[in-house]
Amino acid sequence: KQWYQRRVHGKNGKIREKKEVMNKTVSRPWDPTKVVTFQVPHNSAVQLYDYKSKMSRVAFGPDLVMLGPDEQFTQLSLSAGNPKKANMWKAIALWLSPMFTSDIIVVETSDHARLQLDLQYNRHFEIEDYTNQV
């Protein structure tokens, strides 16, 4: 037997014989007869990974993302604080807007002189193709 899963969008339907409800693991209570969706905020990006085809796609907001049967969200582990500490924030969406960022970097030379740099800057992402699906 060959089994496949598919997402039906835009029409009502019932599960017929020889069809099964998609078994997807999510962290919240979820109705398995409904598609998992996420509203991507304005000026942000979300990456989705299809583990069956080993391909990823990026959705730019504002957009409504619907997960396919073999897709999952890519969780981001972001650093925060001064100086930066790894994995302080967990997120699904990455904000693309210009944002003020600061960091402290300590540099030590070969003769053991220490220099502390307090960096402050704005970050801005330039995206050439918003239709990138790879």
mmCIF file with all atom_site columns, C-alpha atoms in Angstrom:
data_model
loop_
_atom_site.group_PDB
_atom_site.id
_atom_site.type_symbol
_atom_site.label_atom_id
_atom_site.label_alt_id
_atom_site.label_comp_id
_atom_site.label_asym_id
_atom_site.label_entity_id
_atom_site.label_seq_id
_atom_site.pdbx_PDB_ins_code
_atom_site.Cartn_x
_atom_site.Cartn_y
_atom_site.Cartn_z
_atom_site.occupancy
_atom_site.B_iso_or_equiv
_atom_site.pdbx_formal_charge
_atom_site.auth_seq_id
_atom_site.auth_comp_id
_atom_site.auth_asym_id
_atom_site.auth_atom_id
_atom_site.pdbx_PDB_model_num
ATOM 1   C CA . LYS A 1 1   ? 0.000   0.000  0.000  1.00 0.00 ? 1   LYS A CA 1
ATOM 2   C CA . GLN A 1 2   ? 1.117   3.511  -0.726 1.00 0.00 ? 2   GLN A CA 1
ATOM 3   C CA . TRP A 1 3   ? -0.060  6.288  1.584  1.00 0.00 ? 3   TRP A CA 1
ATOM 4   C CA . TYR A 1 4   ? 0.110   9.994  1.003  1.00 0.00 ? 4   TYR A CA 1
ATOM 5   C CA . GLN A 1 5   ? -1.130  13.073 2.788  1.00 0.00 ? 5   GLN A CA 1
ATOM 6   C CA . ARG A 1 6   ? -2.468  16.240 1.271  1.00 0.00 ? 6   ARG A CA 1
ATOM 7   C CA . ARG A 1 7   ? -3.877  19.563 2.335  1.00 0.00 ? 7   ARG A CA 1
ATOM 8   C CA . VAL A 1 8   ? -7.280  20.481 0.886  1.00 0.00 ? 8   VAL A CA 1
ATOM 9   C CA . HIS A 1 9   ? -7.832  24.221 0.756  1.00 0.00 ? 9   HIS A CA 1
ATOM 10  C CA . GLY A 1 10  ? -10.965 26.104 -0.225 1.00 0.00 ? 10  GLY A CA 1
ATOM 11  C CA . LYS A 1 11  ? -13.603 23.378 -0.170 1.00 0.00 ? 11  LYS A CA 1
ATOM 12  C CA . ASN A 1 12  ? -15.439 21.281 2.373  1.00 0.00 ? 12  ASN A CA 1
ATOM 13  C CA . GLY A 1 13  ? -15.013 17.582 2.417  1.00 0.00 ? 13  GLY A CA 1
ATOM 14  C CA . LYS A 1 14  ? -15.306 14.463 4.501  1.00 0.00 ? 14  LYS A CA 1
ATOM 15  C CA . ILE A 1 15  ? -12.778 11.760 5.090  1.00 0.00 ? 15  ILE A CA 1
ATOM 16  C CA . ARG A 1 16  ? -13.702 8.869  2.858  1.00 0.00 ? 16  ARG A CA 1
ATOM 17  C CA . GLU A 1 17  ? -12.849 5.237  3.394  1.00 0.00 ? 17  GLU A CA 1
ATOM 18  C CA . LYS A 1 18  ? -9.154  4.422  3.044  1.00 0.00 ? 18  LYS A CA 1
ATOM 19  C CA . LYS A 1 19  ? -8.285  7.996  4.084  1.00 0.00 ? 19  LYS A CA 1
ATOM 20  C CA . GLU A 1 20  ? -6.867  8.950  7.440  1.00 0.00 ? 20  GLU A CA 1
ATOM 21  C CA . VAL A 1 21  ? -6.591  12.130 9.464  1.00 0.00 ? 21  VAL A CA 1
ATOM 22  C CA . MET A 1 22  ? -3.095  13.636 9.284  1.00 0.00 ? 22  MET A CA 1
ATOM 23  C CA . ASN A 1 23  ? -1.033  12.867 12.383 1.00 0.00 ? 23  ASN A CA 1
ATOM 24  C CA . LYS A 1 24  ? 0.945   16.038 13.188 1.00 0.00 ? 24  LYS A CA 1
ATOM 25  C CA . THR A 1 25  ? 2.607   16.805 16.519 1.00 0.00 ? 25  THR A CA 1
ATOM 26  C CA . VAL A 1 26  ? 2.085   20.356 17.821 1.00 0.00 ? 26  VAL A CA 1
ATOM 27  C CA . SER A 1 27  ? 2.707   21.901 21.230 1.00 0.00 ? 27  SER A CA 1
ATOM 28  C CA . ARG A 1 28  ? -0.852  23.189 21.776 1.00 0.00 ? 28  ARG A CA 1
ATOM 29  C CA . PRO A 1 29  ? -4.245  21.506 21.753 1.00 0.00 ? 29  PRO A CA 1
ATOM 30  C CA . TRP A 1 30  ? -5.094  21.095 18.070 1.00 0.00 ? 30  TRP A CA 1
ATOM 31  C CA . ASP A 1 31  ? -7.987  19.795 16.012 1.00 0.00 ? 31  ASP A CA 1
ATOM 32  C CA . PRO A 1 32  ? -6.383  17.274 13.609 1.00 0.00 ? 32  PRO A CA 1
ATOM 33  C CA . THR A 1 33  ? -9.104  17.902 11.001 1.00 0.00 ? 33  THR A CA 1
ATOM 34  C CA . LYS A 1 34  ? -7.901  21.499 10.548 1.00 0.00 ? 34  LYS A CA 1
ATOM 35  C CA . VAL A 1 35  ? -4.782  22.879 8.877  1.00 0.00 ? 35  VAL A CA 1
ATOM 36  C CA . VAL A 1 36  ? -2.161  24.518 11.120 1.00 0.00 ? 36  VAL A CA 1
ATOM 37  C CA . THR A 1 37  ? -1.947  28.209 10.174 1.00 0.00 ? 37  THR A CA 1
ATOM 38  C CA . PHE A 1 38  ? 0.176   31.181 11.234 1.00 0.00 ? 38  PHE A CA 1
ATOM 39  C CA . GLN A 1 39  ? -0.392  34.847 10.444 1.00 0.00 ? 39  GLN A CA 1
ATOM 40  C CA . VAL A 1 40  ? 3.036   36.200 9.467  1.00 0.00 ? 40  VAL A CA 1
ATOM 41  C CA . PRO A 1 41  ? 3.287   39.771 10.826 1.00 0.00 ? 41  PRO A CA 1
ATOM 42  C CA . HIS A 1 42  ? 4.026   42.727 8.561  1.00 0.00 ? 42  HIS A CA 1
ATOM 43  C CA . ASN A 1 43  ? 7.724   43.191 7.717  1.00 0.00 ? 43  ASN A CA 1
ATOM 44  C CA . SER A 1 44  ? 8.814   39.809 9.036  1.00 0.00 ? 44  SER A CA 1
ATOM 45  C CA . ALA A 1 45  ? 9.835   36.437 7.617  1.00 0.00 ? 45  ALA A CA 1
ATOM 46  C CA . VAL A 1 46  ? 9.049   32.829 8.549  1.00 0.00 ? 46  VAL A CA 1
ATOM 47  C CA . GLN A 1 47  ? 10.913  29.745 7.315  1.00 0.00 ? 47  GLN A CA 1
ATOM 48  C CA . LEU A 1 48  ? 9.069   26.461 6.772  1.00 0.00 ? 48  LEU A CA 1
ATOM 49  C CA . TYR A 1 49  ? 10.838  23.143 6.248  1.00 0.00 ? 49  TYR A CA 1
ATOM 50  C CA . ASP A 1 50  ? 9.381   20.179 4.385  1.00 0.00 ? 50  ASP A CA 1
ATOM 51  C CA . TYR A 1 51  ? 11.156  17.193 5.933  1.00 0.00 ? 51  TYR A CA 1
ATOM 52  C CA . LYS A 1 52  ? 9.953   14.768 3.253  1.00 0.00 ? 52  LYS A CA 1
ATOM 53  C CA . SER A 1 53  ? 11.369  16.675 0.271  1.00 0.00 ? 53  SER A CA 1
ATOM 54  C CA . LYS A 1 54  ? 14.172  18.268 2.371  1.00 0.00 ? 54  LYS A CA 1
ATOM 55  C CA . MET A 1 55  ? 13.309  21.719 0.977  1.00 0.00 ? 55  MET A CA 1
ATOM 56  C CA . SER A 1 56  ? 12.581  24.926 2.821  1.00 0.00 ? 56  SER A CA 1
ATOM 57  C CA . ARG A 1 57  ? 10.588  27.988 1.866  1.00 0.00 ? 57  ARG A CA 1
ATOM 58  C CA . VAL A 1 58  ? 10.368  31.493 3.279  1.00 0.00 ? 58  VAL A CA 1
ATOM 59  C CA . ALA A 1 59  ? 7.108   33.406 3.694  1.00 0.00 ? 59  ALA A CA 1
ATOM 60  C CA . PHE A 1 60  ? 7.207   37.197 4.052  1.00 0.00 ? 60  PHE A CA 1
ATOM 61  C CA . GLY A 1 61  ? 4.513   39.089 5.947  1.00 0.00 ? 61  GLY A CA 1
ATOM 62  C CA . PRO A 1 62  ? 1.831   40.062 5.895  1.00 0.00 ? 62  PRO A CA 1
ATOM 63  C CA . ASP A 1 63  ? 0.737   36.579 4.866  1.00 0.00 ? 63  ASP A CA 1
ATOM 64  C CA . LEU A 1 64  ? -1.243  33.633 6.140  1.00 0.00 ? 64  LEU A CA 1
ATOM 65  C CA . VAL A 1 65  ? 0.902   30.490 6.109  1.00 0.00 ? 65  VAL A CA 1
ATOM 66  C CA . MET A 1 66  ? -0.712  27.052 6.002  1.00 0.00 ? 66  MET A CA 1
ATOM 67  C CA . LEU A 1 67  ? 1.473   24.081 6.877  1.00 0.00 ? 67  LEU A CA 1
ATOM 68  C CA . GLY A 1 68  ? 1.515   21.200 4.459  1.00 0.00 ? 68  GLY A CA 1
ATOM 69  C CA . PRO A 1 69  ? 1.327   17.620 5.742  1.00 0.00 ? 69  PRO A CA 1
ATOM 70  C CA . ASP A 1 70  ? 5.120   17.255 5.927  1.00 0.00 ? 70  ASP A CA 1
ATOM 71  C CA . GLU A 1 71  ? 6.016   20.834 6.868  1.00 0.00 ? 71  GLU A CA 1
ATOM 72  C CA . GLN A 1 72  ? 7.076   22.359 10.148 1.00 0.00 ? 72  GLN A CA 1
ATOM 73  C CA . PHE A 1 73  ? 8.141   25.824 11.272 1.00 0.00 ? 73  PHE A CA 1
ATOM 74  C CA . THR A 1 74  ? 11.852  26.494 11.696 1.00 0.00 ? 74  THR A CA 1
ATOM 75  C CA . GLN A 1 75  ? 12.345  27.694 15.260 1.00 0.00 ? 75  GLN A CA 1
ATOM 76  C CA . LEU A 1 76  ? 14.867  30.501 15.645 1.00 0.00 ? 76  LEU A CA 1
ATOM 77  C CA . SER A 1 77  ? 17.151  30.728 18.678 1.00 0.00 ? 77  SER A CA 1
ATOM 78  C CA . LEU A 1 78  ? 18.181  34.369 19.005 1.00 0.00 ? 78  LEU A CA 1
ATOM 79  C CA . SER A 1 79  ? 20.784  35.979 21.220 1.00 0.00 ? 79  SER A CA 1
ATOM 80  C CA . ALA A 1 80  ? 19.963  38.889 23.539 1.00 0.00 ? 80  ALA A CA 1
ATOM 81  C CA . GLY A 1 81  ? 21.430  41.058 26.290 1.00 0.00 ? 81  GLY A CA 1
ATOM 82  C CA . ASN A 1 82  ? 24.654  43.062 26.622 1.00 0.00 ? 82  ASN A CA 1
ATOM 83  C CA . PRO A 1 83  ? 26.995  41.295 26.120 1.00 0.00 ? 83  PRO A CA 1
ATOM 84  C CA . LYS A 1 84  ? 25.025  38.896 23.932 1.00 0.00 ? 84  LYS A CA 1
ATOM 85  C CA . LYS A 1 85  ? 24.070  35.508 25.317 1.00 0.00 ? 85  LYS A CA 1
ATOM 86  C CA . ALA A 1 86  ? 23.110  32.736 22.930 1.00 0.00 ? 86  ALA A CA 1
ATOM 87  C CA . ASN A 1 87  ? 19.619  31.171 22.765 1.00 0.00 ? 87  ASN A CA 1
ATOM 88  C CA . MET A 1 88  ? 17.872  33.773 24.926 1.00 0.00 ? 88  MET A CA 1
ATOM 89  C CA . TRP A 1 89  ? 14.777  34.097 22.697 1.00 0.00 ? 89  TRP A CA 1
ATOM 90  C CA . LYS A 1 90  ? 12.851  31.440 20.823 1.00 0.00 ? 90  LYS A CA 1
ATOM 91  C CA . ALA A 1 91  ? 10.839  32.730 17.863 1.00 0.00 ? 91  ALA A CA 1
ATOM 92  C CA . ILE A 1 92  ? 9.188   31.659 14.631 1.00 0.00 ? 92  ILE A CA 1
ATOM 93  C CA . ALA A 1 93  ? 9.142   35.045 12.870 1.00 0.00 ? 93  ALA A CA 1
ATOM 94  C CA . LEU A 1 94  ? 12.191  37.242 12.259 1.00 0.00 ? 94  LEU A CA 1
ATOM 95  C CA . TRP A 1 95  ? 11.498  40.987 12.150 1.00 0.00 ? 95  TRP A CA 1
ATOM 96  C CA . LEU A 1 96  ? 13.035  42.589 9.053  1.00 0.00 ? 96  LEU A CA 1
ATOM 97  C CA . SER A 1 97  ? 12.434  46.232 9.896  1.00 0.00 ? 97  SER A CA 1
ATOM 98  C CA . PRO A 1 98  ? 15.308  48.561 10.804 1.00 0.00 ? 98  PRO A CA 1
ATOM 99  C CA . MET A 1 99  ? 16.025  47.913 14.429 1.00 0.00 ? 99  MET A CA 1
ATOM 100 C CA . PHE A 1 100 ? 18.415  49.432 16.930 1.00 0.00 ? 100 PHE A CA 1
ATOM 101 C CA . THR A 1 101 ? 20.905  46.891 18.274 1.00 0.00 ? 101 THR A CA 1
ATOM 102 C CA . SER A 1 102 ? 23.778  47.166 20.729 1.00 0.00 ? 102 SER A CA 1
ATOM 103 C CA . ASP A 1 103 ? 26.499  44.833 21.914 1.00 0.00 ? 103 ASP A CA 1
ATOM 104 C CA . ILE A 1 104 ? 29.666  44.805 24.019 1.00 0.00 ? 104 ILE A CA 1
ATOM 105 C CA . ILE A 1 105 ? 32.787  43.189 22.604 1.00 0.00 ? 105 ILE A CA 1
ATOM 106 C CA . VAL A 1 106 ? 35.941  42.669 24.682 1.00 0.00 ? 106 VAL A CA 1
ATOM 107 C CA . VAL A 1 107 ? 39.197  42.359 22.729 1.00 0.00 ? 107 VAL A CA 1
ATOM 108 C CA . GLU A 1 108 ? 42.496  41.235 24.236 1.00 0.00 ? 108 GLU A CA 1
ATOM 109 C CA . THR A 1 109 ? 45.785  41.807 22.411 1.00 0.00 ? 109 THR A CA 1
ATOM 110 C CA . SER A 1 110 ? 48.832  39.526 22.462 1.00 0.00 ? 110 SER A CA 1
ATOM 111 C CA . ASP A 1 111 ? 50.449  41.725 25.155 1.00 0.00 ? 111 ASP A CA 1
ATOM 112 C CA . HIS A 1 112 ? 47.291  41.271 27.342 1.00 0.00 ? 112 HIS A CA 1
ATOM 113 C CA . ALA A 1 113 ? 45.911  44.768 26.851 1.00 0.00 ? 113 ALA A CA 1
ATOM 114 C CA . ARG A 1 114 ? 42.091  44.669 27.030 1.00 0.00 ? 114 ARG A CA 1
ATOM 115 C CA . LEU A 1 115 ? 39.779  46.881 25.059 1.00 0.00 ? 115 LEU A CA 1
ATOM 116 C CA . GLN A 1 116 ? 36.012  46.966 25.528 1.00 0.00 ? 116 GLN A CA 1
ATOM 117 C CA . LEU A 1 117 ? 33.980  48.123 22.537 1.00 0.00 ? 117 LEU A CA 1
ATOM 118 C CA . ASP A 1 118 ? 30.402  49.297 23.037 1.00 0.00 ? 118 ASP A CA 1
ATOM 119 C CA . LEU A 1 119 ? 28.752  48.934 19.609 1.00 0.00 ? 119 LEU A CA 1
ATOM 120 C CA . GLN A 1 120 ? 25.411  50.474 18.695 1.00 0.00 ? 120 GLN A CA 1
ATOM 121 C CA . TYR A 1 121 ? 23.953  50.150 15.232 1.00 0.00 ? 121 TYR A CA 1
ATOM 122 C CA . ASN A 1 122 ? 20.798  49.765 13.166 1.00 0.00 ? 122 ASN A CA 1
ATOM 123 C CA . ARG A 1 123 ? 20.242  46.581 11.216 1.00 0.00 ? 123 ARG A CA 1
ATOM 124 C CA . HIS A 1 124 ? 18.345  46.456 7.955  1.00 0.00 ? 124 HIS A CA 1
ATOM 125 C CA . PHE A 1 125 ? 17.746  43.444 5.684  1.00 0.00 ? 125 PHE A CA 1
ATOM 126 C CA . GLU A 1 126 ? 17.789  43.968 1.932  1.00 0.00 ? 126 GLU A CA 1
ATOM 127 C CA . ILE A 1 127 ? 15.826  41.274 0.139  1.00 0.00 ? 127 ILE A CA 1
ATOM 128 C CA . GLU A 1 128 ? 16.078  41.115 -3.633 1.00 0.00 ? 128 GLU A CA 1
ATOM 129 C CA . ASP A 1 129 ? 13.348  38.545 -4.299 1.00 0.00 ? 129 ASP A CA 1
ATOM 130 C CA . TYR A 1 130 ? 10.328  38.247 -1.987 1.00 0.00 ? 130 TYR A CA 1
ATOM 131 C CA . THR A 1 131 ? 9.102   35.235 -3.977 1.00 0.00 ? 131 THR A CA 1
ATOM 132 C CA . ASN A 1 132 ? 12.120  33.093 -2.975 1.00 0.00 ? 132 ASN A CA 1
ATOM 133 C CA . GLN A 1 133 ? 10.825  29.636 -2.224 1.00 0.00 ? 133 GLN A CA 1
ATOM 134 C CA . VAL A 1 134 ? 14.180  27.868 -1.646 1.00 0.00 ? 134 VAL A CA 1
#
